[in-house]
Each structure stands twice: as structure tokens, then as C-alpha cells.
Short mmCIF file of C-alpha atoms in Angstrom, two decimals:
data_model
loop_
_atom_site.label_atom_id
_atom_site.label_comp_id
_atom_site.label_asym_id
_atom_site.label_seq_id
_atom_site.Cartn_x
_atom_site.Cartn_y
_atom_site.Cartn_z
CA UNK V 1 129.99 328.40 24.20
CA UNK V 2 127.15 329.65 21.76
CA UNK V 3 124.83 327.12 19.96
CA UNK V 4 123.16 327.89 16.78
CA UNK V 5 119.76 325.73 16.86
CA UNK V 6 118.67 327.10 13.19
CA UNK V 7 120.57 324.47 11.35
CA UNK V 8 118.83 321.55 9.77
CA UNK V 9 119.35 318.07 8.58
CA UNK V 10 122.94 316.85 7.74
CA UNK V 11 124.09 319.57 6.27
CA UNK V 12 125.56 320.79 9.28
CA UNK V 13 127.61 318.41 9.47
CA UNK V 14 130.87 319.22 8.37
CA UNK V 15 133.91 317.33 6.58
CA UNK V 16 137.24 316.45 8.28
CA UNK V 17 137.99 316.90 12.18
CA UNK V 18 134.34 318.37 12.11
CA UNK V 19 132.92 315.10 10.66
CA UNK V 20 135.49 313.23 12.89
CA UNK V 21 134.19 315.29 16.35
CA UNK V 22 130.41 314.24 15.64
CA UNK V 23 130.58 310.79 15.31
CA UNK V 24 133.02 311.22 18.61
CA UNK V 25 130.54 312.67 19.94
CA UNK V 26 127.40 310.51 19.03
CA UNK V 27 129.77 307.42 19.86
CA UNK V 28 130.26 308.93 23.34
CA UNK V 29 126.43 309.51 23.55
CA UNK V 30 125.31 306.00 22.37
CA UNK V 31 127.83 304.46 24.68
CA UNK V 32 126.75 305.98 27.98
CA UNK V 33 123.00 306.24 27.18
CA UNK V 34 123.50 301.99 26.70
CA UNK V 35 124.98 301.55 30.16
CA UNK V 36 122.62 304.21 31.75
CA UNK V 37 119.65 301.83 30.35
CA UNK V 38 121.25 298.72 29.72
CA UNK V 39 120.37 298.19 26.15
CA UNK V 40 122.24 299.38 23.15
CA UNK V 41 120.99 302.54 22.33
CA UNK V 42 121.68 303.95 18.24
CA UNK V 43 121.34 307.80 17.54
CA UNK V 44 121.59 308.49 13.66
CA UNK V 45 121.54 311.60 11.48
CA UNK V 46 123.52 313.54 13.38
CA UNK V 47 123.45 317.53 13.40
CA UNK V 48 126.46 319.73 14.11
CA UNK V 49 124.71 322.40 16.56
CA UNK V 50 128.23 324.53 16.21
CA UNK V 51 129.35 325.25 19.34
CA UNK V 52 131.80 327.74 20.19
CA UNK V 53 133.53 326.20 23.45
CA UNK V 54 135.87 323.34 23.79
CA UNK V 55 132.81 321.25 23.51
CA UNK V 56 131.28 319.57 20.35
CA UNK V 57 127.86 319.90 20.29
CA UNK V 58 125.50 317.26 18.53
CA UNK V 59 121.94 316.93 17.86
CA UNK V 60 121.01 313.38 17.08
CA UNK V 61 117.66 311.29 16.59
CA UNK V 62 116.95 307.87 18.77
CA UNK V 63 116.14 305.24 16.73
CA UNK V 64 113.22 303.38 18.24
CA UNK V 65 113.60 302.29 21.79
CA UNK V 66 111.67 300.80 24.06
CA UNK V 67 112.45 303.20 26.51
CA UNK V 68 110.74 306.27 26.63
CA UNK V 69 113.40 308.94 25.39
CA UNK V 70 113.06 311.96 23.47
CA UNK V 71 112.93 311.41 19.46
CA UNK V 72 115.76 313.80 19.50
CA UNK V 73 118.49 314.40 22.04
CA UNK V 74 121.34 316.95 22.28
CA UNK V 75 125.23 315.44 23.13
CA UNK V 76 127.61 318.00 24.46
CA UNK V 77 130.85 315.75 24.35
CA UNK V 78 134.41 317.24 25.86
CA UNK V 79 136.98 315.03 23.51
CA UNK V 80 139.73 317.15 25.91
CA UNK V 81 140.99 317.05 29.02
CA UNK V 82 140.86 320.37 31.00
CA UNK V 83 143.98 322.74 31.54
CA UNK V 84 144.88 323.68 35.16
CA UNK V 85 142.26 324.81 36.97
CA UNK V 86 138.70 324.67 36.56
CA UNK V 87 137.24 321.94 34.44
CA UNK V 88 134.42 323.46 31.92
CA UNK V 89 133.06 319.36 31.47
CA UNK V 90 132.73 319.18 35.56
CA UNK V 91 131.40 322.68 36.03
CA UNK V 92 128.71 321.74 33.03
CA UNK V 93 127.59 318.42 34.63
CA UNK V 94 127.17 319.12 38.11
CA UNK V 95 125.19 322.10 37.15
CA UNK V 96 122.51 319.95 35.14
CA UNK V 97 122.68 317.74 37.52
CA UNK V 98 121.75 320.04 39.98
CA UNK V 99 118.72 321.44 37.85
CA UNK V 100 117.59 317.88 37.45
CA UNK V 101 116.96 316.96 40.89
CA UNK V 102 114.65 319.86 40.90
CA UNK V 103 111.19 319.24 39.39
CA UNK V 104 110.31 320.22 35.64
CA UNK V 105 108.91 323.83 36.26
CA UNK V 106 111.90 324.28 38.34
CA UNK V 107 114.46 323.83 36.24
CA UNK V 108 115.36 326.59 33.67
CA UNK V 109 116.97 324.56 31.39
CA UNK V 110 117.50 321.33 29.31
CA UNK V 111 116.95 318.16 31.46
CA UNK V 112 120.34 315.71 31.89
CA UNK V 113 119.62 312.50 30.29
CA UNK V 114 122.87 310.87 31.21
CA UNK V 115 126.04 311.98 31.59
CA UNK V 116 129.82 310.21 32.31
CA UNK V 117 133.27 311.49 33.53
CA UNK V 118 135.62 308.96 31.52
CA UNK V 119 133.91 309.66 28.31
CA UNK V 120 133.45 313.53 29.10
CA UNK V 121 129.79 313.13 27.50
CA UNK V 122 125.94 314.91 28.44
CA UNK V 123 123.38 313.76 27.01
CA UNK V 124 120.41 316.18 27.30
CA UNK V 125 117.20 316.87 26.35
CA UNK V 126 116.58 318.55 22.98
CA UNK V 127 113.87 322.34 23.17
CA UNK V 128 113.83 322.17 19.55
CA UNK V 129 114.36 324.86 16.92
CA UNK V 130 113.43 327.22 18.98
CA UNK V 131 115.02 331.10 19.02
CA UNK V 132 116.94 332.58 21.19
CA UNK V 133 117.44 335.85 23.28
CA UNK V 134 119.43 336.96 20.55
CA UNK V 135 117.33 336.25 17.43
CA UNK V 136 114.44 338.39 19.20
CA UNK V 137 116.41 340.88 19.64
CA UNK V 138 117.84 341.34 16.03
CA UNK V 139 114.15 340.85 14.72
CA UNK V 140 112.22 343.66 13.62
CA UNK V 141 109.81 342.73 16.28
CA UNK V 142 109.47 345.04 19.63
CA UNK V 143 107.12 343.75 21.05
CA UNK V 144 108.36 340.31 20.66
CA UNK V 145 111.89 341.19 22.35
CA UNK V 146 110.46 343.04 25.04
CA UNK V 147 108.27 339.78 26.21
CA UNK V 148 111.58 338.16 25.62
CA UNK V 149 113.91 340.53 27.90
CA UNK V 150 111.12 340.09 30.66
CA UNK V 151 110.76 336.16 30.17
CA UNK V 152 114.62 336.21 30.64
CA UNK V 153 114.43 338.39 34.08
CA UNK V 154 111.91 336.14 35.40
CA UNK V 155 113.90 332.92 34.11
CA UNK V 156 116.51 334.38 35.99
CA UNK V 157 114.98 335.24 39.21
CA UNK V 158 113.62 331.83 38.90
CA UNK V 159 116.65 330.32 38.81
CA UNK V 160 117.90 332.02 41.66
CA UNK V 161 114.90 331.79 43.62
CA UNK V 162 115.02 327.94 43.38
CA UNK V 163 118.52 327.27 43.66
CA UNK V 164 118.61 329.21 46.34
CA UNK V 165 120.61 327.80 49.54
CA UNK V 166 121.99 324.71 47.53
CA UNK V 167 125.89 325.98 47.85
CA UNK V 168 126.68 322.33 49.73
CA UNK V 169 124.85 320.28 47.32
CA UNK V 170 126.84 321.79 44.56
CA UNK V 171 129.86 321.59 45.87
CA UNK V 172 129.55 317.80 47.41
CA UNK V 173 128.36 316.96 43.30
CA UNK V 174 131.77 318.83 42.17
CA UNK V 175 133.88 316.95 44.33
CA UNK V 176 132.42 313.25 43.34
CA UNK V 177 133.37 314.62 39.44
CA UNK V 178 136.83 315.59 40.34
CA UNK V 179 136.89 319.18 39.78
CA UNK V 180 137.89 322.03 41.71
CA UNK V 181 135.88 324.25 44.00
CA UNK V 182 135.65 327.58 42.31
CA UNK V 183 136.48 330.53 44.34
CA UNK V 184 134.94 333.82 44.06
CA UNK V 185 138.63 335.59 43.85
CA UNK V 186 140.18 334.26 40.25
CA UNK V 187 142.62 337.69 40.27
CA UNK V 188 139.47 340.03 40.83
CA UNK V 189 141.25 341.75 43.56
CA UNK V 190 144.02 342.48 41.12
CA UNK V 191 141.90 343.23 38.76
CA UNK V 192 139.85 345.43 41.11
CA UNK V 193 143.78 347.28 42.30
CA UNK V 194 144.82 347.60 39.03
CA UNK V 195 141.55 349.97 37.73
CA UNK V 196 142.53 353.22 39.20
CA UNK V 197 145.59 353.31 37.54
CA UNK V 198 144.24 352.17 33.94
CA UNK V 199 141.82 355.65 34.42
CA UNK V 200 144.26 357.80 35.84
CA UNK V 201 146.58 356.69 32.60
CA UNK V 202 144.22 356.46 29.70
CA UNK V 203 141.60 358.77 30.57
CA UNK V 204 143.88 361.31 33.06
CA UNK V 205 141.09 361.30 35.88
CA UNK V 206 142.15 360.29 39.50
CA UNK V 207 140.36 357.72 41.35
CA UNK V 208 139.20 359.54 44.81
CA UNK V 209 139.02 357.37 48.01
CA UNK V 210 135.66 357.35 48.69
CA UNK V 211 135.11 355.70 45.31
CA UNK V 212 138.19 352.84 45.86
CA UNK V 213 136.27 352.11 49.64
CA UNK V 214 132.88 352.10 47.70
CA UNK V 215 134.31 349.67 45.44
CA UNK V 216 135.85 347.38 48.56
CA UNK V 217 132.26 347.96 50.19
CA UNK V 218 130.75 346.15 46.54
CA UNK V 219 133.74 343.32 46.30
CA UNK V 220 132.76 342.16 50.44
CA UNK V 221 129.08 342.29 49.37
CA UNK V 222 129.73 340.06 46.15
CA UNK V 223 131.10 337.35 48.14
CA UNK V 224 128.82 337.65 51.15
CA UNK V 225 127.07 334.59 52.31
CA UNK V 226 123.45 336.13 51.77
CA UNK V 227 122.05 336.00 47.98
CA UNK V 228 124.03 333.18 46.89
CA UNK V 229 122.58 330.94 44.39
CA UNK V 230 123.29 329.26 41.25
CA UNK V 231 124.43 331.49 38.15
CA UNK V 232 125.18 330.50 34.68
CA UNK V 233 128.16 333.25 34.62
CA UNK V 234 128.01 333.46 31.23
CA UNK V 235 124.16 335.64 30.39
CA UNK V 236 124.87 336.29 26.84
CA UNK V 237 121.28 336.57 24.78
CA UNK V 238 122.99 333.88 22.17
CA UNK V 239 122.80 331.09 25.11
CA UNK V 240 119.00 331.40 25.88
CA UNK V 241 116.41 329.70 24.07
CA UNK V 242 112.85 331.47 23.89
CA UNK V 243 110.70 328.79 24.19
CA UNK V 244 106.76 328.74 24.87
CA UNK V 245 107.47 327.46 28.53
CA UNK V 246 109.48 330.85 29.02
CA UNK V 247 113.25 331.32 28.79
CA UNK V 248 115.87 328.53 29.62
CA UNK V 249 119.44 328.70 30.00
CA UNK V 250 122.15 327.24 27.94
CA UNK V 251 125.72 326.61 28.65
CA UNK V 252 127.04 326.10 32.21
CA UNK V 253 130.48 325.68 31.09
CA UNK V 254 131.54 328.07 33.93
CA UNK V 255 128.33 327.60 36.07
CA UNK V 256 128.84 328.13 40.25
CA UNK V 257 127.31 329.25 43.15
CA UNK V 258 127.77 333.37 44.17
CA UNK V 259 125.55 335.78 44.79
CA UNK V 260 122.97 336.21 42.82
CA UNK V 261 123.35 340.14 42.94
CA UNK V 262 126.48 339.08 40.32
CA UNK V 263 123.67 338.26 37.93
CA UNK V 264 121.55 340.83 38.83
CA UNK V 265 123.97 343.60 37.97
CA UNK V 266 122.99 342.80 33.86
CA UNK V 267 119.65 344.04 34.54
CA UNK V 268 121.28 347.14 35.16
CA UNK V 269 123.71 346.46 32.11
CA UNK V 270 122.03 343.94 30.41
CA UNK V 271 124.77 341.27 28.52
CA UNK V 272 127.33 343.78 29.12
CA UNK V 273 130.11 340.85 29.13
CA UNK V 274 128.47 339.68 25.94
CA UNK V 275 130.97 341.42 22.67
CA UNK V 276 127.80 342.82 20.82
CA UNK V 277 126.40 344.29 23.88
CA UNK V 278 124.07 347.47 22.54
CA UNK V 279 121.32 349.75 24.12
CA UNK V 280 117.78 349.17 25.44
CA UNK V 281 114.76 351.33 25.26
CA UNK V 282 113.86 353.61 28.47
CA UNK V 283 112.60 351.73 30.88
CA UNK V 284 113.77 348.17 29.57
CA UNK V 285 116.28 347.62 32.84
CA UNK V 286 113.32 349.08 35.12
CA UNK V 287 110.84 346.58 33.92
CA UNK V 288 113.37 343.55 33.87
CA UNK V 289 114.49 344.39 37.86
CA UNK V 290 110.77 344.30 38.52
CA UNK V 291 110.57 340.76 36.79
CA UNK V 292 113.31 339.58 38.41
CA UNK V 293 112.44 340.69 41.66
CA UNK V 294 108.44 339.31 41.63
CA UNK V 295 110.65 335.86 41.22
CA UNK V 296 112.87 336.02 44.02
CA UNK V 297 111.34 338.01 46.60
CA UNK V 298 109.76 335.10 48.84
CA UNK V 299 113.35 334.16 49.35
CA UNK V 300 115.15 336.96 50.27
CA UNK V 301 112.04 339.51 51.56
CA UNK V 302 115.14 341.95 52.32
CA UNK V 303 114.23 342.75 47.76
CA UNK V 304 111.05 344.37 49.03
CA UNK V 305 112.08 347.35 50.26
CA UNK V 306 112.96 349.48 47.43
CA UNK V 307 115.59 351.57 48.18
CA UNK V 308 117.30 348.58 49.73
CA UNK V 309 117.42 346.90 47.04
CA UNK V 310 118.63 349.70 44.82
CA UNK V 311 121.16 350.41 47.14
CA UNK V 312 122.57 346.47 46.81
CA UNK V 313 121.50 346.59 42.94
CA UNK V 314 123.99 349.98 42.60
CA UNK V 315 126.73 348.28 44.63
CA UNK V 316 126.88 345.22 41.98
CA UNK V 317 126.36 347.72 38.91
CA UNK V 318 129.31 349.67 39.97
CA UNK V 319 131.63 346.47 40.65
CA UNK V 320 130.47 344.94 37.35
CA UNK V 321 131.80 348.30 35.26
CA UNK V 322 134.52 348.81 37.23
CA UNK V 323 135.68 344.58 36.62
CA UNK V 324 134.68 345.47 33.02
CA UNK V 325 136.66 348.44 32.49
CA UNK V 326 139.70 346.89 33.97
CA UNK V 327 139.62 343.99 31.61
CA UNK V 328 139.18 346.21 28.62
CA UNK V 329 139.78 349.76 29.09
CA UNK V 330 143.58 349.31 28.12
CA UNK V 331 142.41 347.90 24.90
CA UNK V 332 139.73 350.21 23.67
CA UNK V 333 140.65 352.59 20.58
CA UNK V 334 139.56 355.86 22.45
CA UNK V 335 140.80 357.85 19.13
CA UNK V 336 138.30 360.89 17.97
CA UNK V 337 138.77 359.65 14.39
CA UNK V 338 137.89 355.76 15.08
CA UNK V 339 135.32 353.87 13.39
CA UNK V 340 131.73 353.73 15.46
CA UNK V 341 132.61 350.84 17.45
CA UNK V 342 130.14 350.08 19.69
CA UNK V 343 132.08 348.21 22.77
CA UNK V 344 133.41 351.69 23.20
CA UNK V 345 130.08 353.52 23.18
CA UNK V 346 128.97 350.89 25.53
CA UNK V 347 131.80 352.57 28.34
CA UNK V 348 129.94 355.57 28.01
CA UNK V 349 126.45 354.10 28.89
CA UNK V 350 127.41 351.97 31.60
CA UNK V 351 129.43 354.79 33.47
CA UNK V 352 126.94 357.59 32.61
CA UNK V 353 123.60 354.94 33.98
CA UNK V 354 125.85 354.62 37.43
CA UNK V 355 126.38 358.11 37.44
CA UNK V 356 122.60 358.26 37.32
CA UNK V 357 121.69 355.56 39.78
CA UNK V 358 124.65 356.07 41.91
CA UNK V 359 122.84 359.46 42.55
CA UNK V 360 119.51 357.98 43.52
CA UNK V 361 120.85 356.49 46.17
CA UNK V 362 122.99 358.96 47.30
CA UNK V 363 126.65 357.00 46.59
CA UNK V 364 127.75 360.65 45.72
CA UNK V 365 131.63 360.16 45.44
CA UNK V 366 130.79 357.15 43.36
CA UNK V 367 128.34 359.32 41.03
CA UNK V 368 130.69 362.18 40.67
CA UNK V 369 133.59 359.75 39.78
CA UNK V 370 131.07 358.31 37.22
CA UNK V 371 129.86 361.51 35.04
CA UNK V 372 133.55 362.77 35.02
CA UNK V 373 134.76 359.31 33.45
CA UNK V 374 131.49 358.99 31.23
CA UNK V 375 132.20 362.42 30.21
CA UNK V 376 135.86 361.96 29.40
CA UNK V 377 135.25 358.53 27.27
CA UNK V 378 132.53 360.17 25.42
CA UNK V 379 134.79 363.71 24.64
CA UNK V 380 137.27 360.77 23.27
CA UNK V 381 134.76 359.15 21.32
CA UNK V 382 133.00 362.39 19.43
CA UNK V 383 129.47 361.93 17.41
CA UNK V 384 130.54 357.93 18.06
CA UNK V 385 129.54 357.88 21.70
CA UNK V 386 125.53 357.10 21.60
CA UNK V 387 125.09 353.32 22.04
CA UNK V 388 122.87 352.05 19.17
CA UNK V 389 119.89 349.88 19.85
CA UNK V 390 119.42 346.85 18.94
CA UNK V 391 117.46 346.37 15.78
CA UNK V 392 114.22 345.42 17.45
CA UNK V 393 113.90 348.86 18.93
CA UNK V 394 115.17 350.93 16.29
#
């Protein structure tokens, strides 16, 4: 889920099953607001805030109250019930819920207002206008988007830092909504098999040994019990709002508890699930890991040793692109004469930076493996292989 927060007045509001969702929505709000206080509780001029996930998303403004909420408030309302499997309403609530037991400078994101299962409704507190990661980085501002990135690392390491060692609390809050523990597998070991195959046919390079027991050696350490904390899953720029209190986090449709080295693998390849993924200057990722770290260090003091953490920051790097490049590999048009596309320039950074740091930390079989494929995607890809910036930096 993405929500634009640039829209104003009514005019977002569209006609038909749009117009029908939103006053769903702000009906769902009103109601369980009214039994959360006790009073009936009216929200007019609604906003449609355009979200992109099976959620409708709703900005609305309190009439007066005599209770002391927000002028404005933000509805995230789930009108459907969940497919097999993981519920993106349960996963949402429990993580806000979390968040809000913690205190204000704690929290990293919007506080939850009120929220019910058998209307599938949050009500949460409205940041404003405000930009996001994204909008700073398509600005023609550097400086701006480099305080930004670095806001967002220390959000981040924030986050982890404070939900640190709250696994049980999460999971005991999942359970009383119904929905499913999430496990850390979800087909990655498939996933993970099927990778040296995809290489071996698309890009005719074999996958050595060392590199599969390397890649084991990163699965075990992503579901370790050390470095677990709370992640958003999801760290695309579009779900962060820059706001003068520092980042905070939107959109905890899949939210969970793993290790927080998971997350910390997009400082080495920042929003490299994110579609419009592009390049950062020299020393961006150095400069965010050092953010990121200053956050989180009085919790795990194992961060303060530098080659140990590289060493556990190379191990998620290398499990993130190879998870990456077995989801889209197969589907990349690796033709000398295609259009410059960047997803596919993107392959060729992320395997030539673990070539790099693979080598600093002497992973050798790993950073051999790595130039040779970063070397073969970018033959494939011709003058199209340099990642562009993004405008901000260009």
C-alpha cells in the first residue's frame, strides 16, 4: 500500500465504488470511534488518501467533540475479508498497536486511535501534508534528500532498537485478532533452491558450492533468534513521511517480527524491493549504516565492532540479491537492444556492490561468483547497464 498525502479537499474523492468505499470507510470510523468513547462521534469532508492495497484509505475532519481528538484523523478500513493465509487488516493492527504502547518518541509512526476486528477499521492519527521519502528524493534538492536518507536510517534503527525483544508481545496481540503467526519460511527455501538454476540458465554461469553454503550460512542467520525486532517489510521511500519530528513509517500491512539484519540489508541496497529502485551517491549506504547503527548499538553492542558487523551486514546483502534475483531474474528483458530499463541496471549494481563488499570481508567464493554475474548482466545489458540516480543527485 502507497498513500499519496498531496491531495486536498474533496476533490479526491472519487465517483462510484470510490465514492461508495469512503463513506464505508468513514461509517466504519465514526462507528468504532463512538463505542471506543461512548458518544457519537461525526467525521465530515472526507479525503480519498488513494491507497494502493486492499485497504481504503480516508482522511476525515472531527466535528467538534468534547473529547480531545485530533481535528483530522486518518481511517484505513479493510471492506474484505482476507484470502488464506496471512491477514494484511491483523498484521496492520497489531503492529500499531504495538507502537502505541510505546511512548510518543518511541514510536515511528502514526498513533492508533481505535481500531475493531468486525468492522476491519484503524483509526489513526493524521502527520499532515507532509512529504515523503520519495518526494525528497525526486526533488531537485540534495541536500534535502540526503538529511532525508539519514532521518530514515535512524528511524529505522530506532525502530529496531525499541522494539527490540517484543517477539511474545506481538505474537500474544496476533492471536487475540485471529490471524496467523507468520513464519520466516513463506517458500524462501524454494526460492533460495531454485536460484542456481535461474543463473546457470539465463546467464550460463554455474553456481560453485562455496557460494550455495554461503547462502545457507545467510538463510540460518536471517532466522536466528538474535537481532529480531519489529520490521515494516515493506521500506519503499513512497510509505515514509518526512516530517519535522524525523521519519515515520507507513503501512504495516505485512508488518512482523525477524531480524532486523532483513531490514538492514536496504542500507546496503537501499528500496531495492521497491519497482523504481535507482542509484545513490558514493557514500550514501556508508553514511545511512552509520545512522542506523548509532540507533541500535546499546542493544545489540555485538554492531560495534566493525568488521563484525560488516561481516553480518554482507551475509543479509547477499541473501537479499540472491531472494531478489530469484523472484525476477526469469522475467528481466536481458536483450542488448532493450529499452534503458532501470530494474535491470539495478541487477548489475546490487551484484557488482557484493562483489565489492563480499571482498572486504574476505567471502571470496561469494565475491568471485558476484563480479562474474555482474559482469555477465551488464555484457547483456550494453551502454544500458549504469543505474541512474535519482533526480536529487543528478
Amino acid at each position: 500500500m502507497t498513500v499519496d498525502t498531496s491531495s486536498t479537499g474533496d476533490a479526491g474523492v472519487g465517483a462510484g465504488a470510490e465514492q461508495l468505499a469512503v463513506a464505508a470507510a468513514v461509517a466504519a470510523g465514526e462507528s468504532v470511534l463512538s463505542r471506543r468513547f461512548g458518544s457519537p462521534i461525526t467525521l465530515v469532508a472526507p479525503e480519498d488518501l488513494a491507497g494502493s492495497g486492499p485497504a481504503t484509505v480516508v482522511r476525515a475532519r472531527v466535528v467538534s467533540s468534547s473529547f480531545a481528538l485530533p481535528r483530522t484523523l486518518v481511517i484505513k478500513h479493510y471492506p474484505d475479508q482476507p484470502a488464506a493465509g496471512a491477514d494484511p487488516f491483523a498484521q496492520e493492527a497489531v503492529s500499531y498497536q504495538l507502537f502505541t504502547a510505546l511512548s510518543p518518541d518511541e514510536r515511528m509512526c502514526p498513533e492508533l486511535l481505535a481500531h475493531d476486528g468486525r468492522d476491519r477499521v484503524l483509526v489513526l492519527e493524521d502527520l499532515g501534508r507532509t512529504p515523503t521519502l520519495e518526494d525528497k528524493l525526486y526533488a531537485r534538492d540534495s541536500r534535502a534528500a540526503e538529511r532525508a536518507l539519514l532521518s530514515w536510517a535512524r528511524s529505522l534503527g530506532r525502530l529496531h532498537a525499541n522494539t527490540a525483544g517484543r517477539e511474545a508481545d506481538f505474537n500474544a496481540l496476533l492471536r487475540r485478532l485471529g490471524g496467523p503467526a507468520k513464519s520466516d519460511s513463506g517458500g524462501v527455501d524454494e526460492l533460495c533452491a531454485r536460484v542456481p538454476s535461474l543463473i546457470q540458465e539465463r546467464l550460463g554461469i554455474p553456481v560453485p558450492d562455496d557460494v550455495r553454503a554461503q547462502v545457507t550460512a545467510a538463510l540460518e542467520q536471517s532466522r536466528s533468534a538474535g537481532f529480531r525486532a519489529f520490521s515494516p517489510v515493506e521500506l519503499s521511500p513512497d510509505n515514509n513521511l518526512v516530517t519535522g519530528q524525523g521519519v515515520r513509517f507507513l503501512d504495516f500491512e505485512y508488518g512482523c517480527v525477524r531480524s532486523a539484519l532483513d531490514d538492514a540489508a536496504h542500507l546496503r541496497l537501499p528500496f531495492a524491493s521497491w519497482p523504481d529502485a535507482l542509484a545513490l551517491p558514493a557514500g550514501m549506504s556508508e553514511a545511512m549504516i552509520a545512522a542506523w547503527r548509532a540507533e541500535v548499538v546499546g542493544i545489540w553492542p555485538a554492531f560495534a565492532d566493525d568488521e563484525a558487523l560488516a561481516t553480518h551486514l554482507t551475509a543479509s546483502e547477499l541473501l537479499r540479491v540472491w531472494l531478489i534475483t530469484g523472484e525476477e531474474l526469469g522475467g528481466l528483458n536481458l536483450s542488448r537492444h532493450a529499452a534503458p530499463v532501470s530494474r535491470e541496471a539495478a541487477f548489475v549494481t546490487w551484484w557488482r556492490d557484493l562483489a565489492k563488499h563480499a571482498g572486504y570481508v574476505r567471502m571470496t567464493a561469494v565475491s568471485e561468483f558476484s563480479a562474474r554475474v555482474a559482469a555477465a548482466l551488464a555484457a547483456r545489458l550494453g551502454p544500458h547497464a549504469d543505474l541512474a540516480f535519482y533526480p536529487a543527485f543528478r
